[in-house]
Coordinates of C-alpha atoms and ligand atoms in Angstrom, one line a residue:
M1 CA 154.2 -224.4 121.0
R2 CA 157.2 -226.1 119.6
E3 CA 160.4 -224.1 119.1
F4 CA 163.1 -224.5 116.5
D5 CA 165.9 -222.4 115.0
V6 CA 164.3 -222.7 111.6
I7 CA 160.9 -223.7 110.2
V8 CA 160.9 -224.8 106.6
V9 CA 157.5 -224.8 104.8
G10 CA 157.5 -227.5 102.1
A11 CA 159.4 -230.8 101.6
G12 CA 159.9 -230.8 97.8
F13 CA 163.5 -230.6 96.4
S14 CA 164.0 -227.2 98.1
G15 CA 162.8 -228.4 101.6
L16 CA 164.9 -231.6 101.4
Y17 CA 168.1 -229.9 100.6
L18 CA 167.4 -227.2 103.2
L19 CA 167.1 -229.8 105.9
Y20 CA 170.3 -231.4 104.8
R21 CA 172.2 -228.1 105.0
L22 CA 170.6 -226.8 108.2
R23 CA 171.5 -230.0 110.0
K24 CA 175.1 -229.6 108.9
L25 CA 175.0 -226.1 110.5
G26 CA 173.8 -227.6 113.7
L27 CA 170.6 -225.7 113.7
S28 CA 167.3 -227.3 114.9
A29 CA 164.9 -227.4 112.0
R30 CA 161.5 -228.8 111.2
A31 CA 159.9 -229.0 107.8
L32 CA 156.1 -228.8 107.6
E33 CA 154.5 -230.4 104.6
R34 CA 150.9 -230.5 103.4
A35 CA 151.4 -233.8 101.5
D36 CA 151.9 -237.2 103.2
D37 CA 155.3 -237.6 101.7
V38 CA 158.3 -235.8 100.2
G39 CA 158.6 -234.8 96.5
G40 CA 156.5 -231.6 96.2
T41 CA 155.8 -231.2 92.5
W42 CA 156.5 -234.8 91.9
W43 CA 154.1 -235.9 94.6
W44 CA 151.2 -233.8 93.3
N45 CA 151.6 -234.0 89.5
R46 CA 150.9 -237.7 88.8
Y47 CA 148.9 -237.2 85.5
P48 CA 149.6 -239.7 82.7
G49 CA 152.8 -238.7 80.8
A50 CA 154.2 -236.4 83.6
R51 CA 158.0 -236.2 83.3
C52 CA 160.7 -233.6 83.5
D53 CA 161.9 -231.7 80.4
V54 CA 165.4 -230.9 81.6
E55 CA 167.4 -234.1 81.2
S56 CA 167.6 -236.2 84.3
M57 CA 171.4 -236.1 84.3
Q58 CA 171.0 -232.4 84.8
Y59 CA 167.7 -232.2 86.7
S60 CA 169.1 -233.8 89.8
Y61 CA 171.0 -232.7 92.9
S62 CA 174.7 -232.0 92.7
F63 CA 175.4 -231.5 96.4
S64 CA 176.4 -235.0 97.1
E65 CA 179.1 -236.7 94.9
E66 CA 178.0 -240.2 96.2
L67 CA 174.4 -239.5 95.4
Q68 CA 175.0 -238.3 91.9
Q69 CA 177.3 -241.2 91.2
D70 CA 175.0 -243.9 92.7
W71 CA 171.6 -242.9 91.4
E72 CA 170.6 -244.5 88.1
W73 CA 168.0 -242.9 85.8
S74 CA 166.2 -245.2 83.4
E75 CA 165.3 -242.6 80.8
L76 CA 166.8 -239.4 79.4
F77 CA 163.8 -237.5 80.7
S78 CA 162.5 -239.5 83.7
A79 CA 158.9 -240.0 84.4
Q80 CA 157.1 -238.7 87.5
P81 CA 157.2 -242.0 89.5
E82 CA 161.0 -242.2 89.1
I83 CA 161.5 -238.6 90.1
L84 CA 159.3 -239.2 93.2
D85 CA 161.4 -242.3 94.0
Y86 CA 164.5 -240.2 93.8
A87 CA 163.1 -237.6 96.2
R88 CA 162.2 -240.4 98.6
H89 CA 165.6 -241.9 98.2
V90 CA 167.2 -238.6 99.1
A91 CA 165.0 -238.3 102.2
D92 CA 166.0 -241.8 103.3
R93 CA 169.6 -241.7 102.4
F94 CA 170.2 -238.5 104.4
D95 CA 167.7 -239.5 107.1
L96 CA 165.7 -236.3 106.6
R97 CA 162.3 -237.7 107.4
R98 CA 162.8 -237.4 111.2
D99 CA 162.7 -233.6 110.7
I100 CA 159.6 -233.5 108.5
Q101 CA 156.0 -233.3 109.7
F102 CA 153.7 -234.4 107.0
D103 CA 149.9 -233.8 106.5
T104 CA 150.5 -230.3 107.9
T105 CA 149.4 -227.2 106.2
V106 CA 150.8 -223.9 107.4
S107 CA 148.0 -221.3 107.5
S108 CA 149.8 -218.3 109.0
A109 CA 153.2 -217.0 109.8
H110 CA 153.5 -213.9 112.0
W111 CA 156.6 -212.1 113.0
D112 CA 156.8 -211.1 116.7
D113 CA 158.7 -207.8 116.9
D114 CA 159.4 -208.3 120.6
E115 CA 160.6 -211.9 120.5
R116 CA 162.2 -211.5 117.1
R117 CA 160.7 -214.9 116.1
W118 CA 158.2 -216.3 113.6
R119 CA 155.1 -217.8 115.0
L120 CA 153.5 -220.3 112.6
E121 CA 150.1 -221.8 112.9
T122 CA 148.8 -224.8 111.0
E123 CA 145.3 -225.6 109.7
A124 CA 145.0 -228.1 112.6
G125 CA 145.8 -225.4 115.1
E126 CA 149.4 -226.4 116.0
V127 CA 151.8 -223.6 116.8
F128 CA 155.5 -223.5 116.0
S129 CA 158.0 -220.8 116.9
A130 CA 161.3 -220.2 115.0
R131 CA 164.0 -217.6 114.6
H132 CA 163.9 -218.1 110.8
C133 CA 161.1 -219.1 108.5
I134 CA 161.9 -220.4 105.0
M135 CA 159.2 -220.7 102.4
A136 CA 160.2 -223.7 100.3
T137 CA 156.6 -223.7 99.0
G138 CA 157.3 -224.0 95.3
C139 CA 156.5 -221.8 92.3
L140 CA 154.0 -224.1 90.7
S141 CA 152.2 -225.6 93.8
T142 CA 148.8 -223.9 93.7
A143 CA 146.8 -225.7 91.0
R144 CA 143.9 -223.7 89.6
V145 CA 140.6 -224.5 88.0
P146 CA 139.2 -221.4 86.2
D147 CA 136.0 -219.9 87.6
F148 CA 133.8 -221.6 85.1
E149 CA 130.1 -221.2 85.7
G150 CA 128.5 -224.5 86.8
V151 CA 131.8 -226.1 87.7
D152 CA 130.1 -227.9 90.6
S153 CA 127.1 -229.1 88.6
Y154 CA 129.1 -231.7 86.6
Q155 CA 128.0 -235.2 87.6
G156 CA 131.1 -237.1 86.4
P157 CA 134.6 -237.1 87.8
T158 CA 136.9 -234.1 87.3
Y159 CA 140.7 -234.1 87.6
H160 CA 143.3 -231.4 87.7
T161 CA 146.8 -232.4 86.5
G162 CA 148.3 -230.8 89.6
W163 CA 146.1 -232.8 92.0
W164 CA 146.1 -236.2 90.3
P165 CA 144.7 -239.1 92.3
H166 CA 147.4 -241.4 93.6
E167 CA 145.6 -244.5 92.7
G168 CA 145.6 -243.4 89.0
V169 CA 142.6 -243.0 86.7
D170 CA 141.3 -245.6 84.3
F171 CA 140.1 -243.8 81.1
S172 CA 139.7 -247.0 79.1
G173 CA 136.9 -246.6 76.6
K174 CA 135.7 -243.4 78.2
T175 CA 134.8 -240.1 76.5
V176 CA 137.1 -237.6 78.0
G177 CA 137.4 -233.8 77.7
I178 CA 140.6 -232.0 78.5
I179 CA 140.8 -228.2 78.9
G180 CA 144.2 -226.6 78.3
T181 CA 147.2 -227.1 76.0
G182 CA 150.1 -226.0 78.2
S183 CA 153.1 -228.3 79.2
S184 CA 150.9 -230.6 81.4
A185 CA 148.3 -231.1 78.8
I186 CA 150.8 -231.6 76.0
Q187 CA 152.4 -234.5 78.1
A188 CA 149.0 -235.9 79.1
I189 CA 147.1 -235.8 75.8
P190 CA 149.1 -238.5 73.9
V191 CA 148.9 -240.9 76.8
I192 CA 145.2 -240.4 77.6
A193 CA 144.4 -240.6 73.9
E194 CA 145.8 -244.1 73.8
E195 CA 143.4 -245.3 76.5
A196 CA 140.3 -243.2 76.1
G197 CA 137.4 -244.1 73.8
H198 CA 137.4 -240.5 72.6
L199 CA 139.4 -237.4 73.7
T200 CA 138.3 -233.9 73.0
V201 CA 140.9 -231.2 73.5
F202 CA 139.8 -227.6 74.3
Q203 CA 142.5 -225.2 73.2
R204 CA 142.4 -221.5 73.9
T205 CA 146.0 -220.7 72.9
P206 CA 148.1 -223.1 70.8
N207 CA 151.6 -223.8 72.1
Y208 CA 155.0 -224.3 70.6
S209 CA 156.3 -227.7 71.4
I210 CA 159.5 -229.5 70.6
P211 CA 159.8 -233.3 70.5
S212 CA 161.7 -234.6 73.5
R213 CA 163.4 -237.5 71.7
N214 CA 163.2 -239.2 75.0
G215 CA 164.6 -242.7 75.2
P216 CA 166.2 -245.2 77.6
M217 CA 169.3 -244.1 79.4
T218 CA 172.3 -246.0 78.2
D219 CA 175.3 -246.9 80.5
D220 CA 177.7 -245.0 78.2
Y221 CA 175.6 -241.8 78.2
A222 CA 175.1 -241.9 82.0
R223 CA 178.9 -242.6 82.5
S224 CA 179.8 -239.7 80.3
W225 CA 177.9 -237.4 82.6
K226 CA 179.0 -239.0 85.8
D227 CA 182.7 -238.9 84.8
G228 CA 182.4 -235.2 83.9
Y229 CA 180.1 -234.0 86.8
A230 CA 182.9 -232.1 88.6
E231 CA 183.2 -229.8 85.6
S232 CA 179.7 -229.9 84.1
R233 CA 177.8 -229.1 87.2
Q234 CA 180.1 -226.1 87.8
A235 CA 179.7 -225.0 84.2
A236 CA 175.9 -225.3 84.4
R237 CA 175.8 -222.9 87.4
H238 CA 177.2 -220.2 85.2
T239 CA 175.0 -220.5 82.2
R240 CA 171.9 -218.5 81.4
N241 CA 169.4 -221.2 82.3
G242 CA 171.3 -223.6 84.5
V243 CA 171.5 -226.2 81.7
L244 CA 174.4 -227.1 79.5
A245 CA 172.7 -226.6 76.1
R246 CA 175.3 -225.7 73.5
L247 CA 174.1 -222.1 73.2
N248 CA 174.9 -220.8 69.7
P249 CA 175.7 -217.2 70.5
Q250 CA 175.1 -216.1 66.8
S251 CA 172.1 -214.0 65.9
A252 CA 169.6 -215.9 63.8
M253 CA 169.6 -212.9 61.5
A254 CA 173.3 -213.2 60.9
A255 CA 172.9 -216.7 59.4
G256 CA 171.9 -217.2 55.8
E257 CA 168.5 -218.9 55.2
A258 CA 170.0 -222.3 54.4
E259 CA 172.4 -222.3 57.4
R260 CA 169.5 -221.2 59.7
Q261 CA 167.3 -224.0 58.5
A262 CA 170.0 -226.5 58.9
I263 CA 170.6 -225.4 62.5
Y264 CA 166.9 -225.6 63.3
E265 CA 166.6 -229.0 61.7
E266 CA 169.6 -230.3 63.6
R267 CA 168.2 -229.0 66.9
W268 CA 164.7 -230.3 66.1
R269 CA 166.2 -233.8 65.4
E270 CA 168.2 -233.5 68.7
G271 CA 164.9 -232.5 70.5
G272 CA 164.1 -230.8 73.8
T273 CA 164.4 -227.3 75.0
Y274 CA 167.9 -227.1 73.5
F275 CA 166.0 -225.9 70.4
M276 CA 165.7 -222.5 72.0
A277 CA 169.6 -222.3 72.2
S278 CA 169.7 -222.6 68.3
F279 CA 170.6 -218.9 68.3
G280 CA 171.7 -216.4 70.9
D281 CA 169.0 -213.8 70.3
L282 CA 165.7 -215.8 70.1
A283 CA 164.5 -214.3 73.4
T284 CA 165.4 -210.7 72.5
N285 CA 165.1 -210.2 68.7
Q286 CA 161.6 -210.4 67.2
A287 CA 162.9 -211.0 63.6
S288 CA 165.1 -213.9 64.9
N289 CA 162.3 -215.3 67.0
D290 CA 160.0 -215.2 64.0
T291 CA 162.3 -217.6 62.1
A292 CA 162.3 -220.1 64.9
A293 CA 158.5 -219.8 65.3
E294 CA 157.9 -220.3 61.6
F295 CA 160.2 -223.4 61.6
V296 CA 158.1 -225.0 64.4
R297 CA 154.8 -224.1 62.6
E298 CA 156.1 -225.8 59.5
Q299 CA 156.9 -229.0 61.5
I300 CA 153.4 -228.9 62.8
R301 CA 151.9 -228.6 59.3
T302 CA 153.9 -231.5 58.0
T303 CA 153.0 -233.7 61.0
V304 CA 149.3 -233.0 61.4
E305 CA 147.4 -234.5 58.5
D306 CA 144.2 -232.4 58.6
P307 CA 145.3 -228.9 57.4
E308 CA 142.5 -227.2 59.4
T309 CA 143.6 -228.9 62.6
A310 CA 147.3 -228.2 61.8
E311 CA 146.5 -224.5 61.4
L312 CA 144.7 -224.4 64.7
L313 CA 147.7 -226.1 66.4
A314 CA 150.3 -223.8 64.8
A315 CA 151.0 -221.2 67.5
D316 CA 151.1 -217.6 66.3
G317 CA 150.5 -214.3 67.9
Y318 CA 153.2 -214.4 70.5
P319 CA 157.0 -215.1 70.3
I320 CA 158.2 -218.7 70.7
G321 CA 159.6 -219.3 74.2
T322 CA 157.7 -216.4 75.8
K323 CA 155.1 -218.8 77.1
R324 CA 157.1 -221.7 78.7
I325 CA 158.3 -223.8 75.7
C326 CA 156.8 -227.3 75.8
V327 CA 158.5 -230.6 75.2
D328 CA 156.5 -233.6 74.0
T329 CA 156.3 -237.2 72.9
D330 CA 154.0 -237.5 69.9
Y331 CA 151.8 -234.5 70.8
F332 CA 151.1 -233.3 67.3
E333 CA 150.9 -236.8 65.9
T334 CA 148.1 -237.5 68.4
F335 CA 145.8 -235.2 66.4
N336 CA 146.0 -237.7 63.5
R337 CA 144.2 -240.3 65.7
E338 CA 140.5 -240.9 64.9
N339 CA 139.6 -240.8 68.6
V340 CA 141.0 -237.2 69.1
T341 CA 139.2 -234.0 68.3
L342 CA 140.5 -230.5 68.7
V343 CA 138.1 -227.7 69.6
D344 CA 139.2 -224.1 69.4
V345 CA 137.8 -222.0 72.2
S346 CA 139.9 -218.9 71.5
E347 CA 136.9 -216.9 70.0
Q348 CA 134.1 -218.7 71.7
P349 CA 135.2 -219.4 75.3
I350 CA 133.9 -222.3 77.4
E351 CA 130.6 -220.9 78.5
R352 CA 129.9 -223.2 81.3
I353 CA 130.4 -226.6 82.8
T354 CA 127.1 -228.5 82.5
S355 CA 125.9 -231.6 84.5
E356 CA 127.1 -233.8 81.6
G357 CA 130.1 -231.9 80.2
L358 CA 130.6 -228.4 79.0
R359 CA 129.1 -225.8 76.6
T360 CA 131.1 -223.8 74.1
G361 CA 130.2 -222.1 70.8
G362 CA 126.5 -222.9 71.4
R363 CA 127.2 -226.6 71.5
D364 CA 127.0 -229.0 74.4
Y365 CA 129.7 -231.7 74.8
T366 CA 129.1 -234.8 76.9
F367 CA 131.9 -236.5 78.8
D368 CA 132.5 -239.4 81.2
A369 CA 135.3 -237.4 82.7
I370 CA 136.8 -233.9 82.5
V371 CA 140.5 -233.1 82.9
F372 CA 141.5 -229.6 83.9
A373 CA 145.1 -229.0 82.6
T374 CA 144.6 -225.3 83.4
G375 CA 147.8 -224.6 85.3
F376 CA 148.7 -222.8 88.5
D377 CA 148.6 -219.5 90.3
A378 CA 152.3 -219.4 89.8
M379 CA 155.1 -217.9 92.0
T380 CA 152.8 -215.9 94.3
G381 CA 149.6 -218.0 94.7
T382 CA 151.0 -220.4 97.4
L383 CA 152.5 -217.5 99.4
D384 CA 149.3 -215.5 99.1
A385 CA 147.4 -218.5 100.6
I386 CA 149.4 -218.2 103.9
D387 CA 148.6 -215.3 106.2
I388 CA 152.1 -213.9 106.3
R389 CA 152.7 -210.8 108.5
G390 CA 155.9 -209.0 109.2
H391 CA 156.7 -205.9 111.3
E392 CA 153.7 -204.4 113.1
G393 CA 151.4 -207.0 111.6
R394 CA 151.9 -205.8 108.0
A395 CA 150.6 -208.4 105.5
L396 CA 152.8 -209.7 102.7
K397 CA 149.7 -210.1 100.5
A398 CA 148.8 -206.4 100.9
K399 CA 152.4 -205.4 100.3
W400 CA 152.4 -207.4 97.1
E401 CA 149.0 -206.2 95.8
E402 CA 150.5 -204.5 92.8
G403 CA 152.9 -207.4 92.3
P404 CA 155.6 -209.1 94.3
R405 CA 158.5 -207.0 95.7
T406 CA 161.6 -208.7 96.7
Y407 CA 165.4 -208.2 97.0
L408 CA 167.0 -211.0 94.8
G409 CA 163.8 -213.0 95.0
L410 CA 165.1 -214.1 98.4
M411 CA 163.5 -211.7 101.0
S412 CA 161.1 -208.9 101.2
E413 CA 161.5 -205.6 103.2
G414 CA 159.4 -205.5 106.3
F415 CA 159.6 -209.3 106.8
P416 CA 162.8 -210.1 108.7
N417 CA 164.1 -213.6 108.7
L418 CA 161.6 -214.7 106.1
Y419 CA 163.2 -216.4 103.1
M420 CA 161.9 -217.7 99.8
I421 CA 163.5 -220.4 97.8
T422 CA 163.3 -219.5 94.1
G423 CA 160.9 -216.7 94.9
P424 CA 159.6 -214.0 92.5
G425 CA 162.5 -211.9 91.3
S426 CA 164.9 -214.8 91.0
P427 CA 165.7 -216.9 87.9
S428 CA 163.7 -219.8 89.3
V429 CA 161.2 -221.0 86.7
L430 CA 163.3 -219.8 83.8
S431 CA 166.0 -222.2 84.8
N432 CA 166.9 -225.8 85.6
M433 CA 165.2 -225.5 89.0
M434 CA 167.7 -227.9 90.7
V435 CA 170.5 -225.4 90.0
S436 CA 168.5 -222.5 91.3
I437 CA 167.2 -224.4 94.3
E438 CA 170.8 -225.4 95.3
Q439 CA 172.0 -221.9 94.8
H440 CA 169.3 -220.4 97.0
V441 CA 169.6 -223.0 99.7
D442 CA 173.4 -222.5 99.8
W443 CA 173.1 -218.8 99.9
V444 CA 170.5 -218.7 102.7
T445 CA 172.3 -221.3 104.9
D446 CA 175.6 -219.5 104.3
A447 CA 173.9 -216.3 105.6
F448 CA 172.8 -218.2 108.7
A449 CA 176.4 -219.2 109.3
H450 CA 177.4 -215.6 108.9
L451 CA 174.7 -214.4 111.4
E452 CA 175.8 -217.1 113.9
A453 CA 179.5 -216.3 113.5
N454 CA 178.9 -212.7 114.2
G455 CA 176.4 -213.0 117.0
L456 CA 173.6 -211.6 114.9
E457 CA 169.9 -212.7 114.9
T458 CA 168.0 -210.9 112.2
M459 CA 168.3 -210.1 108.5
E460 CA 166.1 -207.9 106.4
P461 CA 166.6 -206.2 103.0
S462 CA 166.5 -202.4 103.0
L463 CA 163.7 -200.7 101.1
E464 CA 166.3 -199.0 98.9
A465 CA 167.9 -202.3 97.9
E466 CA 164.6 -203.9 97.2
D467 CA 163.4 -201.0 95.1
A468 CA 166.6 -201.1 93.0
W469 CA 166.2 -204.9 92.5
V470 CA 162.5 -204.6 91.5
A471 CA 163.4 -201.8 89.0
H472 CA 166.3 -203.9 87.6
N473 CA 164.1 -207.0 87.3
S474 CA 161.6 -205.2 85.3
E475 CA 164.2 -203.3 83.2
V476 CA 165.9 -206.6 82.2
G477 CA 162.5 -208.3 81.6
N478 CA 161.6 -205.4 79.2
T479 CA 164.7 -205.9 77.1
T480 CA 163.2 -209.3 76.1
L481 CA 160.2 -210.5 74.1
Y482 CA 158.6 -212.1 77.2
P483 CA 156.2 -209.3 78.1
K484 CA 154.6 -209.8 74.6
A485 CA 152.8 -213.0 75.7
A486 CA 149.8 -213.4 78.0
S487 CA 151.7 -216.0 80.1
W488 CA 151.7 -217.2 83.7
Y489 CA 155.3 -215.7 83.8
M490 CA 153.4 -212.3 83.5
G491 CA 150.6 -213.3 85.9
A492 CA 148.2 -213.2 82.9
N493 CA 146.5 -216.6 83.6
I494 CA 144.8 -215.3 86.7
P495 CA 142.1 -212.7 86.3
G496 CA 143.0 -209.6 88.3
K497 CA 146.6 -210.6 88.9
P498 CA 149.0 -207.7 88.2
R499 CA 150.9 -208.0 84.9
I500 CA 154.5 -208.1 86.1
F501 CA 157.3 -210.3 84.8
L502 CA 157.6 -212.6 87.8
P503 CA 161.0 -214.3 87.4
Y504 CA 164.4 -212.7 86.9
I505 CA 165.7 -213.1 83.4
G506 CA 169.2 -211.7 83.9
G507 CA 170.6 -215.3 83.8
V508 CA 171.4 -217.9 86.4
G509 CA 175.2 -217.3 86.2
A510 CA 175.0 -213.5 86.4
Y511 CA 172.5 -213.7 89.2
R512 CA 174.7 -216.1 91.2
E513 CA 177.6 -213.8 90.8
R514 CA 175.5 -210.9 92.1
C515 CA 174.3 -212.9 95.1
D516 CA 177.9 -213.9 95.9
E517 CA 179.2 -210.4 95.6
I518 CA 176.5 -209.1 97.9
A519 CA 177.4 -211.8 100.5
A520 CA 181.1 -211.0 100.1
K521 CA 180.4 -207.3 100.9
G522 CA 178.8 -208.3 104.2
Y523 CA 175.3 -208.8 102.8
E524 CA 175.1 -205.4 101.1
G525 CA 171.5 -204.2 100.9
F526 CA 170.5 -206.2 104.0
E527 CA 170.2 -204.9 107.5
L528 CA 171.7 -207.4 110.0
G529 CA 170.9 -207.0 113.7
G530 CA 169.8 -208.4 117.0
G531 CA 171.6 -210.8 119.2
E532 CA 174.8 -210.3 121.1
A533 CA 176.2 -207.9 118.5
E534 CA 173.4 -205.5 119.1
Q535 CA 173.7 -205.8 122.9
R536 CA 177.4 -205.1 122.7
K537 CA 176.7 -202.0 120.6
A538 CA 174.1 -200.8 123.0
S539 CA 176.2 -201.2 126.1
Ligands
LIG601 P1 157.6 -227.9 95.2 O1 158.1 -229.2 94.6 O2 156.4 -227.3 94.6 O3 157.3 -228.2 96.7 C1 156.7 -227.3 97.6 C2 156.0 -228.1 98.7 O4 155.5 -227.1 99.6 C3 154.8 -228.9 98.2 O5 155.1 -230.2 98.6 C4 153.6 -228.3 98.9 O6 152.7 -229.3 99.3 C5 154.3 -227.6 100.1 N1 153.5 -226.5 100.6 C6 153.0 -225.4 99.9 N2 152.3 -224.6 100.7 C7 152.3 -225.2 101.9 C8 151.7 -224.9 103.2 N3 151.0 -223.7 103.3 N4 151.9 -225.7 104.2 C9 152.6 -226.9 104.1 N5 153.2 -227.2 102.9 C10 153.0 -226.4 101.9 N6 161.5 -227.7 86.8 C11 162.7 -228.0 86.1 O7 163.7 -227.4 86.3 N7 162.7 -229.0 85.2 C12 161.6 -229.7 84.9 O8 161.7 -230.6 84.0 C13 160.4 -229.5 85.6 N8 159.3 -230.2 85.3 C14 158.1 -229.9 86.0 C15 157.0 -230.6 85.7 C16 155.8 -230.2 86.3 C17 154.5 -231.0 86.0 C18 155.7 -229.1 87.1 C19 154.4 -228.7 87.8 C20 156.8 -228.4 87.4 C21 158.1 -228.8 86.9 N9 159.2 -228.1 87.2 C22 160.4 -228.4 86.5 C23 159.3 -227.1 88.3 C24 159.3 -227.8 89.6 O9 158.3 -227.3 90.4 C25 160.7 -227.7 90.3 O10 161.6 -228.2 89.5 C26 160.8 -228.3 91.7 O11 160.3 -229.6 91.8 C27 160.3 -227.4 92.8 O12 160.7 -227.9 94.0 P2 160.3 -227.0 95.3 O13 160.7 -227.9 96.5 O14 160.9 -225.7 95.3 O15 158.7 -226.8 95.2
LIG602 O1 149.8 -224.9 82.9 P1 149.7 -223.7 81.8 P2 150.5 -226.2 82.9 N1 139.6 -221.8 79.1 O2 149.4 -222.5 82.6 C1 144.4 -223.1 79.5 C2 155.6 -226.5 84.4 N2 155.4 -227.8 83.8 O3 150.1 -227.0 84.1 O4 147.3 -220.3 77.2 C3 140.3 -222.5 78.3 O5 151.0 -223.6 81.1 C4 145.5 -222.2 79.1 O6 145.2 -221.5 78.0 P3 145.9 -220.0 77.7 C5 156.0 -225.6 83.3 O7 156.8 -224.6 83.9 C6 156.5 -228.4 83.3 O8 150.4 -226.9 81.6 O9 145.9 -219.3 79.0 N3 141.6 -222.8 78.5 C7 146.7 -223.2 78.9 O10 146.6 -223.8 77.6 C8 154.7 -225.1 82.8 O11 154.8 -223.9 82.1 C9 156.4 -229.6 82.6 O12 145.0 -219.4 76.7 C10 142.1 -222.3 79.7 C11 146.4 -224.2 80.0 O13 145.1 -224.1 80.4 C12 153.9 -224.9 84.1 O14 154.3 -226.1 84.9 C13 155.2 -230.3 82.6 C14 141.4 -221.6 80.6 C15 147.3 -224.0 81.2 O15 148.6 -224.1 80.8 C16 152.4 -224.9 84.0 O16 152.0 -225.8 83.0 C17 154.1 -229.7 83.1 C18 140.0 -221.3 80.3 N4 139.3 -220.6 81.1 C19 154.2 -228.4 83.8 N5 142.2 -221.3 81.6 C20 157.6 -230.2 82.0 O17 157.6 -231.0 81.1 C21 143.4 -221.9 81.4 N6 143.3 -222.5 80.2 C22 158.9 -229.7 82.5

């Protein structure tokens, strides 16, 4: 058994920054990572076209001035290989690898009430003991293939966007089927279409997507960010989504028709998720949202030449933005290619995977390869896969059967010294994740410093504080249009998963202020104990 002050599970952007901060605190830490290198999301998702959709000048760490000044991005929205290089650079630059054990999957984490320590076991049977356990396991790290009948009978190769082969895939001249039209598919489809002989896209729900207007990074543009980082990073931390996006606070309904169209057109030309900041009430007012949705549908109708295909691609039936807004390069244009076919499976689902392809609508399709762009068991799937037990052997999975329960998305009652980075109940996936990751890591490591300074060993939220946060989370979620969509934010993509709005939508800035206030009040809502302080009290 190897003993540490802290075990971190995962070595993506969360795990890396944790190691950096823990070392500064003088705590012994070890990160255990399933993959053979750092990078998390950017190690796993190597599908063609994978890139970020928060601008790289913002989707990057802010904790080191030297790092943010030195690193050079080659594009506005960098592609996966470059983001992975960045993660590797961070690991090397801060000498973090010596505290990471790769090719190591944590299978269980049990709290020992007597020892007041976590005991973690890996799939290979290694055992680690630590005072604190931090799950930096990611929100989108459990890729999922739906339970299609016959999925194992297919004779050709299958790929999931979230488990893409590292050596790449050669689709030249091949007939390829891709299932799904979420963010991953929308990035992959235009690139695969250029290579494949024929690409058939199986769409169950059309998505709203905004052109990224990606392009090469210019020196002037990078310089403008780098010169202003001191202010802009600070400002981003207090926005709604952790992104500086020129939010227009006006209601879309307050603008006249011509003004509204002009604003949408300007944002569409500008590209990216900033489109959703066109007006201040797109996430909360159905009538306002309808105007933005109709504008996007109109762009699809003018882009896609075949009216029937355009109508199938034009998302309807749920408010724009309530499924994760997509950002693309030539997605809708791709359906004008002769080698691309769209198949609507909304009414006639995929019946089964066959030995040669798949069957839907009574028709058999034959493929040389199938791509599953079918998403993730988001936010809870990765934690559920670990046998996590708190006081008296209580299982986290059982506690969360009706949906995750956390205080601030950071901890769960009954599980002392177990922390989640960007866990359910925090802004996480609704934000620029870099901002949320840094905020969580800073908060947790500041809490460790507080425990150390006060001779304390344990930290756990009270049931009362947790109940209040869960109620607040759902109350705020219900003031928005988000619950109207069958999205992974609601757990709706996994059969049997409780329908609960998983992230916290109160805003990154407001959330940060709440977390800071709680810490300033001596970690209000948390029970702190153990250590010398408890011994002193007892004697
Ligand atoms: P991850 O990167 O998911 O890392 C978690 C790590 O934990 C993984 O390496 C995994 O192998 C490891 N792990 C999990 N379970 C275990 C276990 N039991 N034992 C050992 N190791 C384990 N966010 C944005 O803000 N902007 C974007 O533009 C953006 N683009 C994205 C594009 C894609 C394709 C995807 C899938 C997500 C994107 N995200 C984006 C979200 C992205 O997940 C986060 O930005 C960020 O990379 C998460 O970092 P993380 O370290 O918290 O988690
Ligand atoms: O997964 P998804 P993703 N039959 O769940 C379809 C981040 N990300 O990997 O909508 C037929 O969004 C499913 O259909 P439906 C980002 O946060 C970011 O694309 O459920 N189809 C859907 O179309 C994103 O939101 C970037 O009806 C089936 C698709 O599969 C998150 O990761 C890039 C099906 C899954 O879409 C997940 O994105 C990539 C079935 N049985 C990812 N089951 C950026 O650019 C599922 N589908 C930042």
